[in-house]
Amino acid sequence: MNKFIYQAILTCEEDGRYLVEFPDLPGCFSEGDTFAEAAAMGADAAKTYVASLIAHGDAVPEPQRRTCPPGSESIFIFFETDPSYLITGDVVSAAEAARRLSLSAGRISHMINAGILDGYRQGRRTWVSVKSIEERLREPVKPGRPRQVLEG
């Protein structure tokens, strides 16, 4: 994994949400309901952006320190990434993943955050790779709460 650190500019909107921009990564934006969520979502966006540059053989920009615009806050976000971070192949919605795995949509989000499933957020929607769902279905059932059995 390669290590990176980039400046992120967070701007609080009138509705209280935060927008995140990376001046050194043109077109790399994200947002969040809180400052902390915006920073986390920004880190994920930057990881994906840089992983894509590396995967396509494009140059990764050198980080610069820039002046923060008035009314915004500047933070530096560290992350590690490489092309393996990218999700390739077919994806389905979190709701569809929940149906296929007989779990709640909330549990799907937890499994993505824990690295059990491959997924990402795009706006307010969550997407899960079909490959990671199929891999999960092939795993033997482990002790603990049983899977919910759907009839119909």
Short mmCIF file of C-alpha atoms in Angstrom, two decimals:
data_model
loop_
_atom_site.label_atom_id
_atom_site.label_comp_id
_atom_site.label_asym_id
_atom_site.label_seq_id
_atom_site.Cartn_x
_atom_site.Cartn_y
_atom_site.Cartn_z
CA MET A 1 0.00 0.00 0.00
CA ASN A 2 1.21 3.48 -0.85
CA LYS A 3 0.87 6.26 1.72
CA PHE A 4 -0.54 9.70 0.93
CA ILE A 5 -1.49 12.90 2.71
CA TYR A 6 -3.54 15.63 1.05
CA GLN A 7 -5.06 18.90 2.16
CA ALA A 8 -8.85 18.89 2.27
CA ILE A 9 -10.98 22.03 2.40
CA LEU A 10 -14.22 21.63 4.36
CA THR A 11 -16.97 24.18 3.93
CA CYS A 12 -20.11 24.24 6.06
CA GLU A 13 -23.23 24.84 3.97
CA GLU A 14 -26.33 26.72 5.13
CA ASP A 15 -28.11 23.42 5.89
CA GLY A 16 -25.25 22.37 8.24
CA ARG A 17 -23.76 19.76 5.90
CA TYR A 18 -20.06 19.91 5.04
CA LEU A 19 -18.63 19.85 1.54
CA VAL A 20 -15.10 18.47 1.08
CA GLU A 21 -12.74 19.40 -1.74
CA PHE A 22 -9.17 18.31 -2.42
CA PRO A 23 -7.39 21.13 -4.28
CA ASP A 24 -4.60 18.79 -5.47
CA LEU A 25 -7.06 16.18 -6.79
CA PRO A 26 -9.19 17.96 -9.43
CA GLY A 27 -12.79 16.75 -9.36
CA CYS A 28 -12.40 14.89 -6.05
CA PHE A 29 -15.30 16.01 -3.85
CA SER A 30 -17.39 14.55 -1.08
CA GLU A 31 -19.76 15.63 1.67
CA GLY A 32 -21.06 14.66 5.08
CA ASP A 33 -23.73 15.55 7.62
CA THR A 34 -21.09 16.38 10.25
CA PHE A 35 -17.49 17.58 10.19
CA ALA A 36 -16.22 14.12 11.18
CA GLU A 37 -18.41 12.33 8.63
CA ALA A 38 -17.28 14.73 5.91
CA ALA A 39 -13.62 14.07 6.76
CA ALA A 40 -14.21 10.30 6.66
CA MET A 41 -16.15 10.48 3.39
CA GLY A 42 -13.44 12.74 1.97
CA ALA A 43 -10.76 10.22 2.91
CA ASP A 44 -12.69 7.48 1.10
CA ALA A 45 -13.13 9.69 -1.98
CA ALA A 46 -9.42 10.54 -2.04
CA LYS A 47 -8.42 6.88 -1.60
CA THR A 48 -10.61 5.88 -4.53
CA TYR A 49 -9.42 8.79 -6.68
CA VAL A 50 -5.72 8.03 -6.12
CA ALA A 51 -6.22 4.25 -6.49
CA SER A 52 -7.86 4.93 -9.86
CA LEU A 53 -4.93 7.13 -10.97
CA ILE A 54 -2.47 4.38 -10.05
CA ALA A 55 -4.56 1.65 -11.72
CA HIS A 56 -4.69 3.63 -14.98
CA GLY A 57 -0.98 4.54 -14.90
CA ASP A 58 -1.65 8.25 -14.44
CA ALA A 59 0.62 10.50 -12.40
CA VAL A 60 -0.38 11.03 -8.78
CA PRO A 61 -0.20 14.77 -7.96
CA GLU A 62 2.29 15.95 -5.38
CA PRO A 63 0.49 17.37 -2.34
CA GLN A 64 0.71 21.12 -1.88
CA ARG A 65 -0.15 23.32 1.08
CA ARG A 66 -2.63 25.97 -0.02
CA THR A 67 -4.30 28.94 1.60
CA CYS A 68 -7.73 28.09 2.95
CA PRO A 69 -10.57 30.24 1.60
CA PRO A 70 -12.43 32.41 4.15
CA GLY A 71 -15.32 30.57 5.80
CA SER A 72 -13.75 27.14 5.24
CA GLU A 73 -11.50 24.90 7.31
CA SER A 74 -8.36 23.13 6.17
CA ILE A 75 -7.34 19.67 7.37
CA PHE A 76 -4.79 17.17 6.14
CA ILE A 77 -6.04 13.65 5.50
CA PHE A 78 -3.69 10.66 5.56
CA PHE A 79 -4.60 7.41 3.81
CA GLU A 80 -3.10 4.30 2.28
CA THR A 81 -4.30 2.95 -1.04
CA ASP A 82 -3.47 0.97 -4.16
CA PRO A 83 -5.49 -0.38 -7.10
CA SER A 84 -6.89 -3.22 -4.96
CA TYR A 85 -9.05 -0.61 -3.20
CA LEU A 86 -11.18 -0.20 -6.34
CA ILE A 87 -14.40 -2.17 -6.63
CA THR A 88 -14.76 -3.80 -10.02
CA GLY A 89 -17.55 -5.87 -11.49
CA ASP A 90 -21.29 -5.82 -10.93
CA VAL A 91 -22.83 -4.06 -7.93
CA VAL A 92 -26.28 -4.08 -6.35
CA SER A 93 -27.99 -1.76 -3.88
CA ALA A 94 -27.58 -2.33 -0.15
CA ALA A 95 -31.27 -3.30 -0.03
CA GLU A 96 -30.71 -6.00 -2.67
CA ALA A 97 -27.57 -7.22 -0.85
CA ALA A 98 -29.64 -7.44 2.35
CA ARG A 99 -32.26 -9.54 0.57
CA ARG A 100 -29.65 -11.87 -0.93
CA LEU A 101 -27.90 -12.37 2.41
CA SER A 102 -31.11 -12.38 4.52
CA LEU A 103 -29.84 -9.50 6.64
CA SER A 104 -30.94 -5.97 7.43
CA ALA A 105 -29.69 -3.05 5.35
CA GLY A 106 -28.06 -1.69 8.51
CA ARG A 107 -26.09 -4.91 8.93
CA ILE A 108 -24.90 -4.58 5.33
CA SER A 109 -23.46 -1.13 6.16
CA HIS A 110 -21.68 -2.59 9.20
CA MET A 111 -20.24 -5.39 7.07
CA ILE A 112 -18.93 -2.88 4.50
CA ASN A 113 -17.34 -0.78 7.26
CA ALA A 114 -15.75 -3.93 8.75
CA GLY A 115 -14.35 -4.98 5.37
CA ILE A 116 -16.51 -8.12 5.20
CA LEU A 117 -18.30 -6.89 2.07
CA ASP A 118 -16.97 -4.61 -0.68
CA GLY A 119 -19.11 -1.56 -1.16
CA TYR A 120 -19.21 2.19 -1.50
CA ARG A 121 -21.54 5.15 -1.12
CA GLN A 122 -22.59 7.31 -4.01
CA GLY A 123 -24.59 10.23 -2.74
CA ARG A 124 -27.11 8.74 -0.33
CA ARG A 125 -27.11 5.29 -1.95
CA THR A 126 -24.91 2.37 -0.92
CA TRP A 127 -23.69 -0.17 -3.47
CA VAL A 128 -22.27 -3.64 -2.75
CA SER A 129 -20.21 -5.80 -5.10
CA VAL A 130 -21.96 -8.97 -6.27
CA LYS A 131 -18.64 -10.82 -5.98
CA SER A 132 -18.37 -10.06 -2.23
CA ILE A 133 -21.99 -11.18 -1.69
CA GLU A 134 -21.32 -14.47 -3.50
CA GLU A 135 -18.13 -15.00 -1.47
CA ARG A 136 -20.06 -14.40 1.75
CA LEU A 137 -22.76 -16.90 0.73
CA ARG A 138 -20.09 -19.58 0.11
CA GLU A 139 -18.66 -19.21 3.64
CA PRO A 140 -19.71 -21.85 6.17
CA VAL A 141 -22.25 -20.70 8.74
CA LYS A 142 -20.47 -19.66 11.94
CA PRO A 143 -21.71 -19.80 15.52
CA GLY A 144 -23.83 -16.85 16.56
CA ARG A 145 -27.09 -15.44 15.42
CA PRO A 146 -28.56 -17.63 12.68
CA ARG A 147 -29.33 -16.19 9.30
CA GLN A 148 -32.90 -15.07 8.86
CA VAL A 149 -34.82 -17.49 6.63
CA LEU A 150 -37.13 -15.77 4.16
CA GLU A 151 -40.17 -17.64 2.96
CA GLY A 152 -41.90 -17.01 -0.28
#
